Coordinates of C-alpha atoms and ligand atoms in Angstrom, one line a residue:
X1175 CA 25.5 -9.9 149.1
X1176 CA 23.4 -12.6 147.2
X1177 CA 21.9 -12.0 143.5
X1178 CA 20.0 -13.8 140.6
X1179 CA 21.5 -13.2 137.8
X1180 CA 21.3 -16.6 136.3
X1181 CA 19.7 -19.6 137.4
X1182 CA 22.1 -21.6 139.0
X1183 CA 23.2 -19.0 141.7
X1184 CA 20.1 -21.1 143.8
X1185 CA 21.2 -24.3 145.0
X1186 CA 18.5 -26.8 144.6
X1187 CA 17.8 -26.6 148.0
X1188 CA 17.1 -22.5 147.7
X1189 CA 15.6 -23.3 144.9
X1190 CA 12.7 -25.7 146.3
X1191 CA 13.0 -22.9 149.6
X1192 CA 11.9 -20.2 146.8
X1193 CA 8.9 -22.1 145.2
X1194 CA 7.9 -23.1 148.8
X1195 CA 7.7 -19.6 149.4
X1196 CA 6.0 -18.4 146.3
X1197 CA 3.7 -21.2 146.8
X1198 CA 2.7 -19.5 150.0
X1199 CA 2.5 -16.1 148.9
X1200 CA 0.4 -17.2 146.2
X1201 CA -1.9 -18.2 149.5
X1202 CA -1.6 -15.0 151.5
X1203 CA -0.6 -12.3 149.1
X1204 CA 0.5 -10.2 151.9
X1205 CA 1.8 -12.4 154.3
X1206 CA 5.3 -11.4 153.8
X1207 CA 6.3 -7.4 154.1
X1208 CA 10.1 -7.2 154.4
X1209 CA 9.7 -4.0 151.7
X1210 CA 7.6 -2.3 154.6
X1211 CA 8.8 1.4 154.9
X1212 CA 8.3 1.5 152.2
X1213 CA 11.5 0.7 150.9
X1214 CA 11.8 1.3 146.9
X1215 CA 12.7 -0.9 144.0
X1216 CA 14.2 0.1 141.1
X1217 CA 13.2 -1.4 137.9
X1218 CA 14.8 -0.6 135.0
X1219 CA 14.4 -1.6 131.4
X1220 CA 16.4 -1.4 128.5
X1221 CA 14.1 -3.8 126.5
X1222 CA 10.1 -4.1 125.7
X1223 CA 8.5 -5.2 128.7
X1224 CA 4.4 -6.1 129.9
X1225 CA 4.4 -9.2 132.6
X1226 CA 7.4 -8.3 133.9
X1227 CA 6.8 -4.6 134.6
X1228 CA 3.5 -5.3 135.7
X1229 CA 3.9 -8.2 138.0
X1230 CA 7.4 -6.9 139.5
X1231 CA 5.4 -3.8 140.5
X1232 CA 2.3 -5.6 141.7
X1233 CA 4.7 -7.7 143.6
X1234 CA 6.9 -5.6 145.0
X1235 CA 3.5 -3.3 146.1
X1236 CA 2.5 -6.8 147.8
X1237 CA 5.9 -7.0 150.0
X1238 CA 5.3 -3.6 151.1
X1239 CA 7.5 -1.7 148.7
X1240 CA 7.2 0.8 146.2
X1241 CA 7.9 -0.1 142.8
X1242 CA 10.5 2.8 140.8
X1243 CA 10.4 2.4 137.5
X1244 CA 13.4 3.7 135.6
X1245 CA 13.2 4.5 132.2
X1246 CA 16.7 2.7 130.1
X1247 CA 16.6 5.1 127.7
X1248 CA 16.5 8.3 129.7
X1249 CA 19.4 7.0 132.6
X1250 CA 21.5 6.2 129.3
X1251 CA 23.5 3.4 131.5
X1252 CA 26.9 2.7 130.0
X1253 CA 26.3 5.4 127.5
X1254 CA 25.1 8.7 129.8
X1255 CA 27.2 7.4 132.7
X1256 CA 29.3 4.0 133.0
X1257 CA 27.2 0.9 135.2
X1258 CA 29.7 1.5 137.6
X1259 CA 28.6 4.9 138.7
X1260 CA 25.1 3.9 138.0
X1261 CA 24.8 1.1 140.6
X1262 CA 26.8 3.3 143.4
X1263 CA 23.7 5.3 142.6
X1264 CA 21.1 3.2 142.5
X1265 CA 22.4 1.7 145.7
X1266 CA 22.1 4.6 147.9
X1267 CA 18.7 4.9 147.0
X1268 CA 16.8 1.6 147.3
X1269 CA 16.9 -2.0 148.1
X1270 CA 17.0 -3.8 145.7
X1271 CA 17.3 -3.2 141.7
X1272 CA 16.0 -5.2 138.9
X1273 CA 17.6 -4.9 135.8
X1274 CA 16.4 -6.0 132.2
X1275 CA 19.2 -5.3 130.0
X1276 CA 20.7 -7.0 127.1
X1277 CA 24.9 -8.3 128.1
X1278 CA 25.1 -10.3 130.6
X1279 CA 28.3 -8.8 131.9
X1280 CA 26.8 -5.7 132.3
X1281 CA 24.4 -7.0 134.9
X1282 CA 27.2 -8.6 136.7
X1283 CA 28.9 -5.2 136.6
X1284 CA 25.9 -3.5 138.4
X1285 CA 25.9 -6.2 141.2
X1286 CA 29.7 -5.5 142.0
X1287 CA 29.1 -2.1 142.6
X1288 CA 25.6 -1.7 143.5
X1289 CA 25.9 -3.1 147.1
X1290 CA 22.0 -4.1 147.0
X1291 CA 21.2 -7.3 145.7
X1292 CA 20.1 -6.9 141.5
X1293 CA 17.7 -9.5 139.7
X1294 CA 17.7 -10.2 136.5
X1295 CA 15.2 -9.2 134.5
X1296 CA 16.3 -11.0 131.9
X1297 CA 19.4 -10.4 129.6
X1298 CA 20.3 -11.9 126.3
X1299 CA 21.7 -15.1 127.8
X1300 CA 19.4 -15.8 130.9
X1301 CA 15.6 -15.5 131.7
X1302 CA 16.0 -16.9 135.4
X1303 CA 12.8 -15.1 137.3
X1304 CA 10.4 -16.2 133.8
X1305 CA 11.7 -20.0 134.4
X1306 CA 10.8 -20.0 138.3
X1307 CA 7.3 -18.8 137.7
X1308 CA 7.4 -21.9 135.3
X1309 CA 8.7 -24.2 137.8
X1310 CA 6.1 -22.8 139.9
X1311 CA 3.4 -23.4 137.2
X1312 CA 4.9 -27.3 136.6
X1313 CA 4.8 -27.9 140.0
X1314 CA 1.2 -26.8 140.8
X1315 CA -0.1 -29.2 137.6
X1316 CA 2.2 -32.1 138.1
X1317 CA 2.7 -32.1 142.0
X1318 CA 6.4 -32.3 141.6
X1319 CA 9.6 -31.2 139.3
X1320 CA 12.4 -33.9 140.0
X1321 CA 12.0 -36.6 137.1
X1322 CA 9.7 -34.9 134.8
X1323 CA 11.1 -35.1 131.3
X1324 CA 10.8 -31.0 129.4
X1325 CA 11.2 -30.8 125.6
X1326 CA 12.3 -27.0 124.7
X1327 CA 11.5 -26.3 121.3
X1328 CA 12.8 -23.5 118.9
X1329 CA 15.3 -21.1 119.4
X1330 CA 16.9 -22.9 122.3
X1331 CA 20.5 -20.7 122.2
X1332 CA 17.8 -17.9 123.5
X1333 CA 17.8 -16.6 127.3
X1334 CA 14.8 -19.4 127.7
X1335 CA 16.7 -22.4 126.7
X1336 CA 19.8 -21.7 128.6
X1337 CA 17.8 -21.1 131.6
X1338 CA 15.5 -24.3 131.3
X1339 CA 19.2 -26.2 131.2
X1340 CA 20.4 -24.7 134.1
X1341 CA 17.1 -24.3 136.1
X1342 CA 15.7 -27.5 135.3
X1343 CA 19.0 -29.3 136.0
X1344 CA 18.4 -27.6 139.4
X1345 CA 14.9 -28.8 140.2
X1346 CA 16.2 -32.4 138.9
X1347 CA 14.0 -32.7 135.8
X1348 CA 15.5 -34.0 132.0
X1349 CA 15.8 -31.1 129.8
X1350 CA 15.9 -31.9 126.1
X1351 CA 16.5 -29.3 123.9
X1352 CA 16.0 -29.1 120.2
X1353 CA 16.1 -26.4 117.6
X1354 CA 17.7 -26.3 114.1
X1355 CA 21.5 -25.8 113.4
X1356 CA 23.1 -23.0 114.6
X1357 CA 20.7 -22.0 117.3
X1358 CA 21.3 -24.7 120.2
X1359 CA 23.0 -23.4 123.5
X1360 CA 26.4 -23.0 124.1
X1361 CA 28.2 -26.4 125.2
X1362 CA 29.0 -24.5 128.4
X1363 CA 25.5 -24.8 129.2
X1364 CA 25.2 -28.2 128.7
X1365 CA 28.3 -28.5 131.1
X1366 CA 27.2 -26.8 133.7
X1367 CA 23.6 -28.2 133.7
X1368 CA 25.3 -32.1 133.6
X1369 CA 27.6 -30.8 137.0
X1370 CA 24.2 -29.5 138.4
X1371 CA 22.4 -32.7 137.3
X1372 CA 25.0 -35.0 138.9
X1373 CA 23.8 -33.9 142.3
X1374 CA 20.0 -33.6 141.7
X1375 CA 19.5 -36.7 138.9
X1376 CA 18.5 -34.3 136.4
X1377 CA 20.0 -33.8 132.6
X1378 CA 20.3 -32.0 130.1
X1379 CA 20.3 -33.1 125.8
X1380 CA 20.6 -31.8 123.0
X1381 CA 18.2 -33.5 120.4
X1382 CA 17.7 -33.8 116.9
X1383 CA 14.3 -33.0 115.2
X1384 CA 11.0 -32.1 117.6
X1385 CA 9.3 -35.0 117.1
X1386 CA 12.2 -36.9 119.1
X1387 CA 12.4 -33.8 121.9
X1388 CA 8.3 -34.2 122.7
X1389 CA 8.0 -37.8 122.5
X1390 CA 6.8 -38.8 126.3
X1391 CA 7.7 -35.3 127.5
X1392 CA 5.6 -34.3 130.5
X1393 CA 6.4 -30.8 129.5
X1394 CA 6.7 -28.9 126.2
X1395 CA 8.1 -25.1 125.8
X1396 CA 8.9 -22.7 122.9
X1397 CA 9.4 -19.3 122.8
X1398 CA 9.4 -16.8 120.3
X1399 CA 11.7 -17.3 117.2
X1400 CA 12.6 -14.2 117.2
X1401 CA 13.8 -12.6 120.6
X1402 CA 14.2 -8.8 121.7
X1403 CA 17.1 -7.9 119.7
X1404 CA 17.3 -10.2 117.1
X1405 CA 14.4 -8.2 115.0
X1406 CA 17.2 -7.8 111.6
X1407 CA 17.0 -11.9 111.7
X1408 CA 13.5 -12.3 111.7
X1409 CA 13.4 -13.5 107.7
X1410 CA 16.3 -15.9 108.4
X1411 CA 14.9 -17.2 111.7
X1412 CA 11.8 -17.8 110.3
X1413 CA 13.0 -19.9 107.2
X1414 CA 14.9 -22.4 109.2
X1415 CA 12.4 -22.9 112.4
X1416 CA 9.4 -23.8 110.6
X1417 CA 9.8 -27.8 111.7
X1418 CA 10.2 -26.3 115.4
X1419 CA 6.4 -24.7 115.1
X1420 CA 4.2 -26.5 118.1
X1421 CA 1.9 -27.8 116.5
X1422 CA -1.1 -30.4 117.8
X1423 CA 0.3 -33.2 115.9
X1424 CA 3.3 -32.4 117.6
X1425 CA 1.6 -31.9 121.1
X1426 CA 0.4 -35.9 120.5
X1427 CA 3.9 -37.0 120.3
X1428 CA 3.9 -35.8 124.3
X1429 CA 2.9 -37.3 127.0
X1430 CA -1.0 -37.6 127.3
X1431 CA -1.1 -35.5 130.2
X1432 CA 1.5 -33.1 129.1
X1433 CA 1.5 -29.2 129.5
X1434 CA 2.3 -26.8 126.7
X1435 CA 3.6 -23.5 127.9
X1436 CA 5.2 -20.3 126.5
X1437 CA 6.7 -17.1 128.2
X1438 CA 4.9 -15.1 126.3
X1439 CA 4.8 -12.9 124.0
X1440 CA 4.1 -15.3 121.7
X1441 CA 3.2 -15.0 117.5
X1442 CA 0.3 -17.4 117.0
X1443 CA 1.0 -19.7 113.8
X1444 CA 4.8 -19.5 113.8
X1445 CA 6.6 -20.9 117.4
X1446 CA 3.0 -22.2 118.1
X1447 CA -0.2 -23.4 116.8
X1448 CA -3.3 -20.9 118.4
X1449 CA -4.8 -24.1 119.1
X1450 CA -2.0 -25.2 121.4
X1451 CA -1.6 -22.0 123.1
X1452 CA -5.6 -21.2 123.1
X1453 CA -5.9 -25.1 123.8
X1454 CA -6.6 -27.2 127.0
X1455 CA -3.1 -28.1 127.8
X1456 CA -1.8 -24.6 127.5
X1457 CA -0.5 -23.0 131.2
X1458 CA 0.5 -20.0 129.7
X1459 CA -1.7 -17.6 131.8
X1460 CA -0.9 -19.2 134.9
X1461 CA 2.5 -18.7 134.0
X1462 CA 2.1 -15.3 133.7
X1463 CA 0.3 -14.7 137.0
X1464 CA 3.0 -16.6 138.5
X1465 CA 5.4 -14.4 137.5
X1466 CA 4.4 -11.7 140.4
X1467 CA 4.5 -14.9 143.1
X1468 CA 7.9 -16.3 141.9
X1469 CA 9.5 -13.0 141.9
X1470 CA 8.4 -11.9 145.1
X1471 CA 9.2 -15.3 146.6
X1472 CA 12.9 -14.5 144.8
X1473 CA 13.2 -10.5 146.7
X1474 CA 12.3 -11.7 149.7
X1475 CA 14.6 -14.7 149.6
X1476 CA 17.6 -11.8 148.9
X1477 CA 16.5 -9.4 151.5
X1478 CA 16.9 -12.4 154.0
X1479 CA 19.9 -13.3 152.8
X1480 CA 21.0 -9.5 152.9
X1481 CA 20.2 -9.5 156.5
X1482 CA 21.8 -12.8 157.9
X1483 CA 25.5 -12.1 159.8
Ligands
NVA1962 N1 13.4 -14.9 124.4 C1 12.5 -13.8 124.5 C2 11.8 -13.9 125.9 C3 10.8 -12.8 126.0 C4 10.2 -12.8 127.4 C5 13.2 -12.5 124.3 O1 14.3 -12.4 124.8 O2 12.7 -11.6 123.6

């Protein structure tokens, strides 16, 4: 049973199979109805969510499914009930579930025992379906992924950073990280990006100070300072990332051509400038939209997989 928990459980050649896909459902919405029935989805947050609520049940509507949403604080998992008994559950009622939860190993937990394939939705550590619908986005502006050089600025020991190692490794591309002291990914990361990286020419770097990150990047990121979770630190957080804001004068430093995007939500005049994010090199929007074409390129990718002897 295959799942996407984190970003490296594609290979780079599922990978470039998933964008290929989402590239095509993007085309022909509903070209692609393995969800037919309809077969349901469960969706369950245990964080905030807009774009990915939205565009998972858009999406999954698109593939033929019915989206289930299931409240986090009503099913009480690993408090009400263990995520154990939970998944056994989940499984015998749908196809698929997609979980946005905050450890890690409790998401690994539900796809032990759910014996459906589970998504992440994102958890503390990884973001993986947000950073497809990226790759996506880069792709459609720059025409390819393998070689481009992406600065992530800001809080790069968030879910965002260590996906953009681990993805971007993937799709081949230089990831450079930078963020102040004390918030940079877990040398782990950098590890298994570099093993990634050795087969696909991509890297990943840890960097000091933004304006070194951005210089000639064809791609700059940030995220919020402050992620879902983390709302006690927002004083703290705030002191120290300042130099991390995207600012234009920052945005010059890049490459002249160079797209500025953000996962959204984003706080206008702290991780960036609104004339960055309202500006003409901003992608944000497309990559929200993408999020319903990457994701749906990503389900039906595990229902094939479900389904092959
Ligand atoms: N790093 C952010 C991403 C939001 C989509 C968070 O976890 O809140």
């Amino acid at each position: 049973m295959r799942h996407f928990l984190r970003d490296d459980d594609l290979t780079p050649e599922e990978q470039a199979r998933v964008l290929d896909l989402a590239a095509e459902l993007k085309a022909a919405p509903f070209s692609a109805r393995p969800l037919e029935g309809p077969r349901s989805v469960a969706m369950v947050f245990d964080k905030p969510t807009l774009r990915t609520q939205v565009s998972f049940a858009a999406g999954i509507a698109e593939l033929g499914g019915s989206p289930m949403l299931v409240e986090g604080r009503l099913a009480g998992i690993g408090v009400r009930e263990s995520v154990e008994d939970v998944a056994r559950v989940l499984g015998r009622q749908v196809a698929l579930v997609v979980w946005r939860t905050f450890a890690q190993a409790d998401l690994e937990l539900m796809a032990e025992h759910a014996g459906v394939p589970v998504v992440n939705a994102l958890t503390d550590e990884f973001h993986p379906c947000q950073v497809v619908a990226d790759l996506l986005t880069v792709r459609e502006r720059k025409g390819t992924l393998a070689g481009l050089t992406v600065a992530f600025l800001g809080d790069t020991a968030c879910n965002m950073g260590n996906s953009w190692l681990l993805a971007g490794a993937t799709a081949g591309m230089h990831v450079r990280v930078s963020g102040p002291e004390g918030y940079q990914p877990g040398r782990e990361m950098f590890e298994r990006a570099a093993e990634i990286g050795a087969g696909t020419g991509g890297s990943a770097t840890s960097v000091d100070g933004p304006v070194a990150a951005v210089t000639g990047a064809d791609v700059v990121v940030t995220d919020t300072w402050v992620s879902m979770g983390k709302e006690d630190e927002e004083a703290a957080r705030t002191e120290v990332f300042g130099p991390w804001s995207l600012t234009p004068e920052l945005m010059a430093a890049a490459a002249p051509d160079a797209i500025a995007m953000h996962c959204l939500p984003a706080y206008r005049g702290k991780e960036i400038a609104a004339e960055v994010i309202d500006g003409p090199q901003s992608v944000v929007w497309d990559e929200a939209e993408n999020r319903r074409h990457a994701q749906k390129a990503v389900l039906a990718f595990l229902l094939d997989e479900a389904v092959r002897p």
